[in-house]
Coordinates of C-alpha atoms and ligand atoms in Angstrom, one line a residue:
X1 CA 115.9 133.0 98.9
X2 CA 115.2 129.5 98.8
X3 CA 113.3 127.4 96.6
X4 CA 109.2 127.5 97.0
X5 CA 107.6 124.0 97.1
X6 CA 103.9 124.1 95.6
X7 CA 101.5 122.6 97.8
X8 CA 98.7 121.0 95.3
X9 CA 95.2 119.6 97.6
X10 CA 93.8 116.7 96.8
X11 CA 91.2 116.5 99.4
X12 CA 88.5 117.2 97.3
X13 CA 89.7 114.0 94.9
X14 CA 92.1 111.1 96.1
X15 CA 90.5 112.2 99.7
X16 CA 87.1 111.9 98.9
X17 CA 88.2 108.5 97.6
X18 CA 88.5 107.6 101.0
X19 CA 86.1 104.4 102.2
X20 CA 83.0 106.0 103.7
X21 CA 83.2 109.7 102.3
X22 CA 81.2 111.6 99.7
X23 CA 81.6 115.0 99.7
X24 CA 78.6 117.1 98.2
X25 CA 79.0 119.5 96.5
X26 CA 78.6 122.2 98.4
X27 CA 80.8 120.9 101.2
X28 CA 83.5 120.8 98.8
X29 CA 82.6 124.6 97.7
X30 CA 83.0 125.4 101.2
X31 CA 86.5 123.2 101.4
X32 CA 87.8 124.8 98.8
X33 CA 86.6 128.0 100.3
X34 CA 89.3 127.2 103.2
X35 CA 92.1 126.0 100.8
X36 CA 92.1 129.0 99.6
X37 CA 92.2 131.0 103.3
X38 CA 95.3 128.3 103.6
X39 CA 96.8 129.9 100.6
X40 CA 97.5 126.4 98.9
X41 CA 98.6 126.7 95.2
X42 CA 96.7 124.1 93.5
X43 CA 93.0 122.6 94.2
X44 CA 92.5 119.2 92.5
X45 CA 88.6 119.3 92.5
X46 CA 87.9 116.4 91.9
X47 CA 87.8 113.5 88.7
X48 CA 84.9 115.0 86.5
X49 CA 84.6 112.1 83.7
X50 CA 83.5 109.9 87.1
X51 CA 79.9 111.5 87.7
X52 CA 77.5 113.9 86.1
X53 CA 77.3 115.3 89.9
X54 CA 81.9 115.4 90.1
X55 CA 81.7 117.2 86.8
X56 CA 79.0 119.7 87.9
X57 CA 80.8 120.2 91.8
X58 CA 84.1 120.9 90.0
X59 CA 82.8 123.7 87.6
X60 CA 81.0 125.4 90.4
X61 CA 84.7 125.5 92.0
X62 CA 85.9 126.5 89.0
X63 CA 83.6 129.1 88.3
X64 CA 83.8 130.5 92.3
X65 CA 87.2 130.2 93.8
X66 CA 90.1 132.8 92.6
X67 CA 93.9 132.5 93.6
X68 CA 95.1 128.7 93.1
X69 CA 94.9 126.5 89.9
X70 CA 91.8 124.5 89.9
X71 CA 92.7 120.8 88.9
X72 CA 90.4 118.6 87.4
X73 CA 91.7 114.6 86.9
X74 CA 91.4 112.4 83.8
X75 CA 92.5 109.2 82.5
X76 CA 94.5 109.2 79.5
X77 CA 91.4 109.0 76.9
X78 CA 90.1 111.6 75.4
X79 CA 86.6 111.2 76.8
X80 CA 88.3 112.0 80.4
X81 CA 89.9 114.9 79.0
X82 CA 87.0 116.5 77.4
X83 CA 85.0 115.9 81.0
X84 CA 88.1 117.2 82.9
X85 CA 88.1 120.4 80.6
X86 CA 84.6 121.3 80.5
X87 CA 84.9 121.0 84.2
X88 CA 87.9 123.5 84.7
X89 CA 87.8 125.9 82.0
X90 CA 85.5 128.3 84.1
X91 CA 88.4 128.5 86.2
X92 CA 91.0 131.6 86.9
X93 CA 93.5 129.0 86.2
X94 CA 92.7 125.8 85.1
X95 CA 94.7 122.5 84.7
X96 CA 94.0 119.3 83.4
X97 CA 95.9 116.3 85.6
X98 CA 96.2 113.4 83.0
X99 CA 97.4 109.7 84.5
X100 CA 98.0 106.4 83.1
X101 CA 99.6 103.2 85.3
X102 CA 103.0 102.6 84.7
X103 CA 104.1 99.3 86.3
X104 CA 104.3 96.2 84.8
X105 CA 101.8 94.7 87.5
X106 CA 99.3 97.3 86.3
X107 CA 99.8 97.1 83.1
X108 CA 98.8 93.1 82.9
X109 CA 96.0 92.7 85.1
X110 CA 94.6 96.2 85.1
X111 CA 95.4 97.8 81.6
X112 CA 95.9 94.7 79.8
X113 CA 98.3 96.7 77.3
X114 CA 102.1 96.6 76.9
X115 CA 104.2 99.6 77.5
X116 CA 104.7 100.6 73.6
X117 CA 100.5 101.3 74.1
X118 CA 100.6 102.9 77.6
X119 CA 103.9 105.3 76.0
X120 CA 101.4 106.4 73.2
X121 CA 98.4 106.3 75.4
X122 CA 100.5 109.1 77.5
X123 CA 102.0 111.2 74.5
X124 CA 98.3 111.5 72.8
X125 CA 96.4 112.3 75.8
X126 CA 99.0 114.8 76.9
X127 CA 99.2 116.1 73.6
X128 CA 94.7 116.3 74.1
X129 CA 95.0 117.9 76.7
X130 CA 97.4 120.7 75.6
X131 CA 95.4 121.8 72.9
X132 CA 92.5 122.5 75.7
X133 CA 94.5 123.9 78.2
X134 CA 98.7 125.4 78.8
X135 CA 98.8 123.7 81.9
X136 CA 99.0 119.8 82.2
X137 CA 100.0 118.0 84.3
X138 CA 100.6 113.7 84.0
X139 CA 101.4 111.1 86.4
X140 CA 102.7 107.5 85.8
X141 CA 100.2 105.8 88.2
X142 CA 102.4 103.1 90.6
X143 CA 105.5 104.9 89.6
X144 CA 107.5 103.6 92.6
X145 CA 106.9 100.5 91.8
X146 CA 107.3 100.6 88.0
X147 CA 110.2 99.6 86.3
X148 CA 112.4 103.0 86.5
X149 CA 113.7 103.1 82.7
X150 CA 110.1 102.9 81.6
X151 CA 109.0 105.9 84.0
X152 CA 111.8 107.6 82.2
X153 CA 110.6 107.0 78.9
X154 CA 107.0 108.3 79.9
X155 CA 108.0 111.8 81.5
X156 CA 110.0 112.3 78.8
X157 CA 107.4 111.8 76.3
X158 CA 104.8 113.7 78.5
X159 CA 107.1 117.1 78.6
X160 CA 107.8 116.4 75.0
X161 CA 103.8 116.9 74.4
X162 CA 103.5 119.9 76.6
X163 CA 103.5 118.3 80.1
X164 CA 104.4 121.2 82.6
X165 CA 104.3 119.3 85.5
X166 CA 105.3 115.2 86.3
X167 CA 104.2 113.9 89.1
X168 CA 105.9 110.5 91.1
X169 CA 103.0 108.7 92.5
X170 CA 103.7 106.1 95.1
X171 CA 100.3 104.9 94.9
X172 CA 100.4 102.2 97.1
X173 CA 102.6 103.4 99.5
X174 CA 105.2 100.9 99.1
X175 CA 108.2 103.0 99.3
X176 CA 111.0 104.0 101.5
X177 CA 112.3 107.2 102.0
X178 CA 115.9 106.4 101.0
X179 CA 114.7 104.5 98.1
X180 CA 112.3 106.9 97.0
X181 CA 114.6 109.7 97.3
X182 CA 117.2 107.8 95.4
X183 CA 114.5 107.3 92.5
X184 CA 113.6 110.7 92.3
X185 CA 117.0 111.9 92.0
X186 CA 117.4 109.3 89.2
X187 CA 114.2 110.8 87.4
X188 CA 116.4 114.3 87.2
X189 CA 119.3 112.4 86.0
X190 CA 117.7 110.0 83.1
X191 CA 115.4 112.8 81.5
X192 CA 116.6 114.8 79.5
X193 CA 114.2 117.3 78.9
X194 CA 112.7 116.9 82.6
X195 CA 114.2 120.8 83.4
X196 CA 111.2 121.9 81.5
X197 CA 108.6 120.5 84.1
X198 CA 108.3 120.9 87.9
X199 CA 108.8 117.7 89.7
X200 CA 105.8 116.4 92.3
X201 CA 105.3 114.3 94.7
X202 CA 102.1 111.8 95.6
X203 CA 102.5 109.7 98.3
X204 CA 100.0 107.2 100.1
X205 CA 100.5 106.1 103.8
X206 CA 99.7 102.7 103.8
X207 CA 103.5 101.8 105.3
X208 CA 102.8 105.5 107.6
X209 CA 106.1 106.7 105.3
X210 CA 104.2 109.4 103.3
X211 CA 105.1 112.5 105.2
X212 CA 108.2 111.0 105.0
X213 CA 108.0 110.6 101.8
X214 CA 107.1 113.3 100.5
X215 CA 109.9 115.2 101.9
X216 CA 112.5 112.9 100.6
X217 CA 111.3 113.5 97.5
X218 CA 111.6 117.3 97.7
X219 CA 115.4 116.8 99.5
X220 CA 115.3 115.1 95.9
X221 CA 114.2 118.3 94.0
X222 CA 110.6 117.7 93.7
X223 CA 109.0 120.8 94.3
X224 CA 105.2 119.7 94.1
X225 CA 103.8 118.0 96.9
X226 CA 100.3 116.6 96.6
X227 CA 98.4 115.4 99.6
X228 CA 95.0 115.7 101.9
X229 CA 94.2 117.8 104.5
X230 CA 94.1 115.4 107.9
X231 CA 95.6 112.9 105.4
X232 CA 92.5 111.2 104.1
X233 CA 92.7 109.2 101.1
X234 CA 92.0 105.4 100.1
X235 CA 93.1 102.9 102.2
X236 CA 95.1 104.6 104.9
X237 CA 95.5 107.5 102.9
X238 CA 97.9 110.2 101.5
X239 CA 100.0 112.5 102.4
X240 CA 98.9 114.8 105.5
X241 CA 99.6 118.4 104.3
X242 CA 99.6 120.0 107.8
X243 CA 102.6 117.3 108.3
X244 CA 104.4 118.2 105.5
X245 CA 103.8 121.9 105.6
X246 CA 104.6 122.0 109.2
X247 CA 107.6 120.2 108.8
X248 CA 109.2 122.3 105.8
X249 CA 108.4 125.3 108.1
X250 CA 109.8 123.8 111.2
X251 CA 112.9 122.0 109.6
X252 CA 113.9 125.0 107.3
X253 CA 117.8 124.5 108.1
X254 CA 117.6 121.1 107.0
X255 CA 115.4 121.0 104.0
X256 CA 115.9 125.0 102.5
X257 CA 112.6 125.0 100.8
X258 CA 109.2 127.3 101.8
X259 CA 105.9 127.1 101.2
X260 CA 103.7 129.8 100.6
X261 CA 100.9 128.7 103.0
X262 CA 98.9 130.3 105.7
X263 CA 99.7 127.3 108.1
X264 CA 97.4 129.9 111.1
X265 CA 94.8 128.0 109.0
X266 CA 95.6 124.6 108.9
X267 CA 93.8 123.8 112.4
X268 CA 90.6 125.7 110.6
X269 CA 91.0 123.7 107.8
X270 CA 91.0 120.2 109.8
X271 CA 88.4 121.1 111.2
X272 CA 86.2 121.8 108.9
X273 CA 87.2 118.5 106.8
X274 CA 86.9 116.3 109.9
X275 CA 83.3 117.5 110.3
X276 CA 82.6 117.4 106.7
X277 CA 84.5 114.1 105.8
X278 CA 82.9 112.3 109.1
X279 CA 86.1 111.4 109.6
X280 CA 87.8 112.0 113.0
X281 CA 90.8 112.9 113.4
X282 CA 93.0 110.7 116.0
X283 CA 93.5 112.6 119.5
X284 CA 97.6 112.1 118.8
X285 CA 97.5 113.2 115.1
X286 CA 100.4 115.2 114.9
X287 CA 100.2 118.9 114.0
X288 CA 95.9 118.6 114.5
X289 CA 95.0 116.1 116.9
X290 CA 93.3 116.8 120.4
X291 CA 96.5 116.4 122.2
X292 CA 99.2 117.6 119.5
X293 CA 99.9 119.9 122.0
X294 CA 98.9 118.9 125.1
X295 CA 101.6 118.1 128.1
X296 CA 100.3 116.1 130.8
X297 CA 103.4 115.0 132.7
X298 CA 104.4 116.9 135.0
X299 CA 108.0 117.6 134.4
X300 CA 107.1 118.7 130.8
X301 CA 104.5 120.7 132.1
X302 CA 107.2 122.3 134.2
X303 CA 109.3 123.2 131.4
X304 CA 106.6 124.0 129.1
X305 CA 106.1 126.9 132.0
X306 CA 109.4 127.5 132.4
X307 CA 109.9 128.4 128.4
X308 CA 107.9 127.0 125.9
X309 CA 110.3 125.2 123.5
X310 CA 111.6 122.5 126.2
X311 CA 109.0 120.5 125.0
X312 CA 107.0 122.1 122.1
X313 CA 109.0 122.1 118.6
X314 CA 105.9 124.5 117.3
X315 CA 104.0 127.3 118.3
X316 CA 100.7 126.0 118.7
X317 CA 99.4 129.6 117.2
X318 CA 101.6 129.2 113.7
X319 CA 98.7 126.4 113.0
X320 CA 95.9 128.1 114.5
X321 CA 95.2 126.0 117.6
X322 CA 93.0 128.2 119.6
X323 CA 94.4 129.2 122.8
X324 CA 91.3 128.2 124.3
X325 CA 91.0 125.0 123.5
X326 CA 90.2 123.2 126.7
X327 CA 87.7 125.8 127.3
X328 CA 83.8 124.5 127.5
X329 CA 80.7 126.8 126.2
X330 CA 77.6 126.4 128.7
X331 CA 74.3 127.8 128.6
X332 CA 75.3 131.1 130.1
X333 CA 78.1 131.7 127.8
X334 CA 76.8 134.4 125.3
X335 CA 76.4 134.5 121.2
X336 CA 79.8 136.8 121.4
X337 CA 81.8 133.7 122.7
X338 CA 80.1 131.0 120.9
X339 CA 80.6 132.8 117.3
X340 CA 84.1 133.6 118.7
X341 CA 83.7 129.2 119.5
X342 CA 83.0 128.6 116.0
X343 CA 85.7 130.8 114.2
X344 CA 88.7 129.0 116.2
X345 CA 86.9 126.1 114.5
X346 CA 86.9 127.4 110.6
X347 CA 83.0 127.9 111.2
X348 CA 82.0 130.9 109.8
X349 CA 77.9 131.6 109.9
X350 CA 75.9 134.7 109.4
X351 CA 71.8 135.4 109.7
X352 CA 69.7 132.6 110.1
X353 CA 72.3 129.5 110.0
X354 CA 73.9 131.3 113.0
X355 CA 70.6 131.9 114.8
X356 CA 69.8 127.9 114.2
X357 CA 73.4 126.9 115.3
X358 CA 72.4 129.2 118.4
X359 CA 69.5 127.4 119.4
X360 CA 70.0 123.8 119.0
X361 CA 73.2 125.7 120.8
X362 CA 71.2 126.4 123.9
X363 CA 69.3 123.2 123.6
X364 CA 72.1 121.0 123.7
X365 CA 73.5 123.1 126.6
X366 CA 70.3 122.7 128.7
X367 CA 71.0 118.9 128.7
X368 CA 74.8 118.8 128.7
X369 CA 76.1 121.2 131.0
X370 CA 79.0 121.6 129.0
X371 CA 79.4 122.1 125.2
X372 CA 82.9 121.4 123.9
X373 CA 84.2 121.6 120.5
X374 CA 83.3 118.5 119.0
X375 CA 79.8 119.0 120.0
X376 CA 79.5 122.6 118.5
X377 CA 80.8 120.8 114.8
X378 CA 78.3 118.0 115.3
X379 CA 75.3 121.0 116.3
X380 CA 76.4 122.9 112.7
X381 CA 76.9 119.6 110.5
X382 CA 73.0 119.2 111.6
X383 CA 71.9 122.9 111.3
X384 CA 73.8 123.8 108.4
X385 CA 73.8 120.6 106.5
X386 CA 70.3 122.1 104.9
X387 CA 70.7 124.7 102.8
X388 CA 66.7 124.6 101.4
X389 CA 63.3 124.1 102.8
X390 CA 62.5 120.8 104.5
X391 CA 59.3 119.8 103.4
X392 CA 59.3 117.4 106.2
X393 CA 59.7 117.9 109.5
X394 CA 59.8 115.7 112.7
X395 CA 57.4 116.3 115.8
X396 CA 57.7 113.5 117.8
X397 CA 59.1 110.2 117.5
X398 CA 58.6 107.4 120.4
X399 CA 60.1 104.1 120.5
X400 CA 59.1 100.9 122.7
X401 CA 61.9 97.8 122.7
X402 CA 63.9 95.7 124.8
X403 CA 64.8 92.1 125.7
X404 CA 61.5 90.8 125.5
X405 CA 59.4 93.2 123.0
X406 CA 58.9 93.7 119.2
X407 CA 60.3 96.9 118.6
X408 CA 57.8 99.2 117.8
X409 CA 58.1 102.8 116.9
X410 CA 55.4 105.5 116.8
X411 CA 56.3 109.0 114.6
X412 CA 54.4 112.1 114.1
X413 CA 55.6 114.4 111.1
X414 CA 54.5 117.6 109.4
X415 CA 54.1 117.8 105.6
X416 CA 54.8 120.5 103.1
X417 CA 51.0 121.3 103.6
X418 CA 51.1 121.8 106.7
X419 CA 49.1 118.8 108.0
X420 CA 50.4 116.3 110.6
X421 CA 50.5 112.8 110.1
X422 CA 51.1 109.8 112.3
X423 CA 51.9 106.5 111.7
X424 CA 53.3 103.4 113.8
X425 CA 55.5 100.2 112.9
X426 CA 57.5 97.2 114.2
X427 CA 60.9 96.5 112.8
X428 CA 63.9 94.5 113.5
X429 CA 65.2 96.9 116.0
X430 CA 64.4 100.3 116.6
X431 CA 66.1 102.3 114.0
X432 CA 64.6 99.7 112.0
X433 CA 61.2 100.5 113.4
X434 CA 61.3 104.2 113.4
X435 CA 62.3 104.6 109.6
X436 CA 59.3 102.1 108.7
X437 CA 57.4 104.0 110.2
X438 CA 58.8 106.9 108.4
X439 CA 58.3 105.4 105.5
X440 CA 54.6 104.5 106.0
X441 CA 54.0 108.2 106.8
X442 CA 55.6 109.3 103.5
X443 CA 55.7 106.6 101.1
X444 CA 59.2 107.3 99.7
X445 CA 61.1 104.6 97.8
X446 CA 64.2 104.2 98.8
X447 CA 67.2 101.8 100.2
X448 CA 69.6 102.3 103.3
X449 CA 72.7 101.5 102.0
X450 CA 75.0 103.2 105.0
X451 CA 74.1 103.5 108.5
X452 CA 76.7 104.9 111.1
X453 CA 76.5 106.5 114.9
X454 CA 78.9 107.8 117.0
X455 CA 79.5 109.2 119.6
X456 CA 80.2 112.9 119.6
X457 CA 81.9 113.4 123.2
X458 CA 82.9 110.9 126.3
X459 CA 80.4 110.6 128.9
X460 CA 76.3 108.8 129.4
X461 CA 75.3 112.3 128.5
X462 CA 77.5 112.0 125.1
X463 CA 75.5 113.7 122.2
X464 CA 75.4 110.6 119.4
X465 CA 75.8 111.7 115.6
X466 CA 74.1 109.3 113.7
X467 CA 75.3 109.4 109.3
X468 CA 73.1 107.4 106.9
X469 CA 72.7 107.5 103.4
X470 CA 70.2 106.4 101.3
X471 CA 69.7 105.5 97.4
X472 CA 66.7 106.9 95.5
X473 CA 66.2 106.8 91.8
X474 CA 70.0 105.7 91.6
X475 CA 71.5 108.5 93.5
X476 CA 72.9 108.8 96.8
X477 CA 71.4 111.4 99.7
X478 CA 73.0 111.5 102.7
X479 CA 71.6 112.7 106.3
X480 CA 73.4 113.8 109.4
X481 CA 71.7 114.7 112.8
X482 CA 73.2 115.1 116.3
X483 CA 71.2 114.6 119.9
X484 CA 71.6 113.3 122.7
X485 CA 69.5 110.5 121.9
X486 CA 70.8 108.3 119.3
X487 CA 66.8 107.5 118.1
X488 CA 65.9 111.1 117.6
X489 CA 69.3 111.7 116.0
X490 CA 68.4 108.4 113.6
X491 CA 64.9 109.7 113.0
X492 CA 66.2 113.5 112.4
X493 CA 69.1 112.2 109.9
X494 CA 66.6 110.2 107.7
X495 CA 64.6 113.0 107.2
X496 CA 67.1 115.3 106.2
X497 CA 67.6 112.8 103.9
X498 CA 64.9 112.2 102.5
X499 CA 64.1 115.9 102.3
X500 CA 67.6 115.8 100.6
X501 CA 65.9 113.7 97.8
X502 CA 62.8 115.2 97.6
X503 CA 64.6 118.9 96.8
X504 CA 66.4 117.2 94.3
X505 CA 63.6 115.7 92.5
X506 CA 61.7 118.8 92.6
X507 CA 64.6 120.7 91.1
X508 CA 64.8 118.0 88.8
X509 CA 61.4 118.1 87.9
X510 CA 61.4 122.1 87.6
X511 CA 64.0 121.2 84.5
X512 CA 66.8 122.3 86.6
X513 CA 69.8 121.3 88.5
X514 CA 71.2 121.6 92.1
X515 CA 74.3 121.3 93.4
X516 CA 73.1 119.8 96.2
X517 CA 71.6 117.1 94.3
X518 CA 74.9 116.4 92.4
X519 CA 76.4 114.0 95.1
X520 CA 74.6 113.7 98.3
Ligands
KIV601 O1 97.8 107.5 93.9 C1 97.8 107.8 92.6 O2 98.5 107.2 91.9 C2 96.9 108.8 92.2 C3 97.0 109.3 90.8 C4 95.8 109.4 90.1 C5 97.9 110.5 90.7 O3 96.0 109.3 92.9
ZN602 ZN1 96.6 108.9 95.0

């Protein structure tokens, strides 16, 4: 049998670190939901110490999902540690991941400490951690690029103190697969006691090695891989798990090593990040993209009809690409096909989120002719992006601008008494306009600070999803609404927004606390 290599997610952590994404909470609930459909073998939740609302997401994973360890991330202090644990310890399995930076560029301009600190830095937080938890793990951050005898000195220290897993970062994704093969080979040879750990992995794609990476690291003996569903991460991100996965699977006479992963699910999974992230996915992405297995020549078209593997090096089914997936919804296909639709996608939706999905389903359809798949995830990151009562809702919302006019925007909303009220205002531009006007009608304090529209499908009748996020009383509330006109999508996606904040305040003001308010 040969050797299993442990696939540990880091979506819900190094991913969200990605410019431009913040998960809340329950989006990561229902991420990790999928992880664990995709059988991987460790969650990393997120990095509790760094927000009230990160600790209180990860213990609501914790406490909910059963089958892989539950990861929560801390700096080597003790502070981190206690956050990390409090976070985790609901957990079936929990596991505190403890790093410090290792190289000596790190260590003068970020740490400002010298290496004798950093090495007692890593025993004692180790040792912290151990006495919380049985399963630690601690990475040398910037370990490719550290000096190599110091790395040494740290893992060996870090198993000493009850480390049961090391883990290589190569956080800035600086390293070559032949080097970084050779370096972890050299970890196995220069400590001692490093048969008492399992080795990992963590690679970042700024040079687009990381896949690459990774599995030169595991031809190494690593047997931990960390990485990201669809590969997001800072900068340009770490390690794509489909890749990886797909590529053990796929390359099994050269590599010998399985995973135990449900890769059926991986398309699900991607999904359901891209919509959740914002983040699309890139038509040639291999493994997940649009086209990942599309043939438009024709002479591999011929041979993909002729027999499959002329030209396809994967089943498109062992990752879950639905068979159907050039296949349109209209408005006379039926609630059987478009729940049908939405599983191929990951989506699963009961009762009333599927009747609303079902609707704005039929609405959408009425204008569009045809709905394809990336309109569907935009209609359910609007429909089930609300998981309470809006108190506000929008009735109409008209707009005058142009080359030679103030913008001026009229908008009519309904209260949580029922009432309707109207107000009108010029702005800057449109958007501008309509959320002043907004804002006269409810008298909300808050700031835009992120603004984004795109466009959901080709075409002039492309549906536009419009992302903002606003700040009020120092959080963050983000909004998300889909149409086919980018100023109803922009008035819809501030008031879910502001509803957002308005649920949490209540809550708050109840003496409780919400999930949803821990992040958005
Ligand atoms: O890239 C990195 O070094 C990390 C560590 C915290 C493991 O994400
Ligand atoms: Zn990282």
């Amino acid at each position: 049998m040969s050797d299993k290599v442990y696939i540990f997610d880091t979506t819900l952590r190094d991913g969200e670190q990605s410019a431009g994404i913040s998960f809340s909470a329950e989006d990561k609930l229902e991420i990790a939901r999928q992880l664990v459909r995709l059988n991987v073998d460790i969650i990393e939740a997120g990095f509790p110490a760094s927000s009230p609302g990160d600790l209180a997401a990860v213990a609501a994973i914790a406490r909910e999902i059963k089958g892989p360890v539950i990861a929560g991330l801390a700096r080597a202090v003790e502070r981190d540690i206690d956050h990390a644990w409090e976070a985790v310890r609901g957990a079936e399995s929990p596991r505190i991941h403890v790093f410090i930076s290792s190289s000596d560029i790190h260590l003068a301009h970020q740490l400002h400490k010298n290496k004798e600190d950093v090495l007692l830095m890593a025993r004692e937080s180790v040792a912290y951690a151990r006495r919380y938890c049985s399963d630690v793990e601690f990475s040398p951050m910037d370990a490719s690029r550290s000096d190599p005898e110091f790395v040494y000195r740290l893992l060996e220290a870090a198993i000493e103190e009850g480390a049961t897993t090391v883990n290589l970062p190569d956080t800035v994704g600086y390293a070559i697969p032949r080097e970084f093969e050779a370096f972890v080979r050299s970890v196995f040879e220069h400590v001692p006691n490093i048969h008492r750990a399992l080795v990992s992995v963590h690679c970042h794609n700024d040079l687009g090695m990381a896949t690459a990476n990774s599995l030169a690291g595991v031809l190494a003996g690593a047997r931990q891989i960390e990485g990201t569903i669809n590969g997001i991460g800072e900068r340009a991100g770490n390690t794509s798990l489909e890749e990886v996965i797909m590529a053990i699977r796929t390359r099994r006479d050269f590599v010998d090593v399985h995973t135990d992963v449900a890769t059926e699910e991986l398309f699900r999974a991607s999904r359901l990040v891209e919509r959740l992230s914002g983040m699309q996915v890139q038509s040639n992405k291999a493994i997940v993209g649009k086209n990942a297995f599309r043939h438009s020549s024709g002479i591999h078209q011929d041979g993909v009809l002729k027999m499959r593997e002329t030209y396809e090096i994967m089943d498109p089914k062992t990752v879950g690409t639905p068979a159907g997936g050039t296949i349109v919804l209209t408005k006379v296909s039926g609630r059987h096909g478009l729940r049908s639709r939405l599983e191929d996608l990951g989506i699963r939706l009961d009762g009333p989120e599927f009747e609303r999905v079902h609707e704005a389903f039929k609405e959408v359809a009425d204008r569009k002719h045809e709905v394809d798949d990336r309109d569907l995830q935009a209609i359910v990151s609007e429909q089930t992006s609300v998981t309470f009562q809006e108190q506000w809702t929008l009735d109409l919302v008209q707009v005058s601008a142009g080359d030679h006019a103030a913008p001026t925007a009229t908008v009519r909303l309904t209260g949580p008494d029922g009432e309707t009220r109207q107000d009108a205002a010029i702005g800057d531009g449109p958007v501008d306009a309509i959320y002043r006007a907004i804002n006269r009608v409810m008298g909300v304090q808050n700031r835009l600070t992120e603004f984004s529209v795109k466009a959901v499908t080709e075409g002039i009748d492309a549906q536009g999803e419009v992302t903002i996020r606003i700040e009020a009383e120092g959080s963050l509330y983000t909004g998300r609404a889909a149409d086919t006109d980018i100023l109803v999508a922009s008035a819809r996606a501030y008031l879910h927004a502001l509803n957002r904040y308005l649920h949490a305040a209540a809550v708050r003001a109840a003496g409780g606390t919400t999930v949803a308010a821990a992040r958005t």
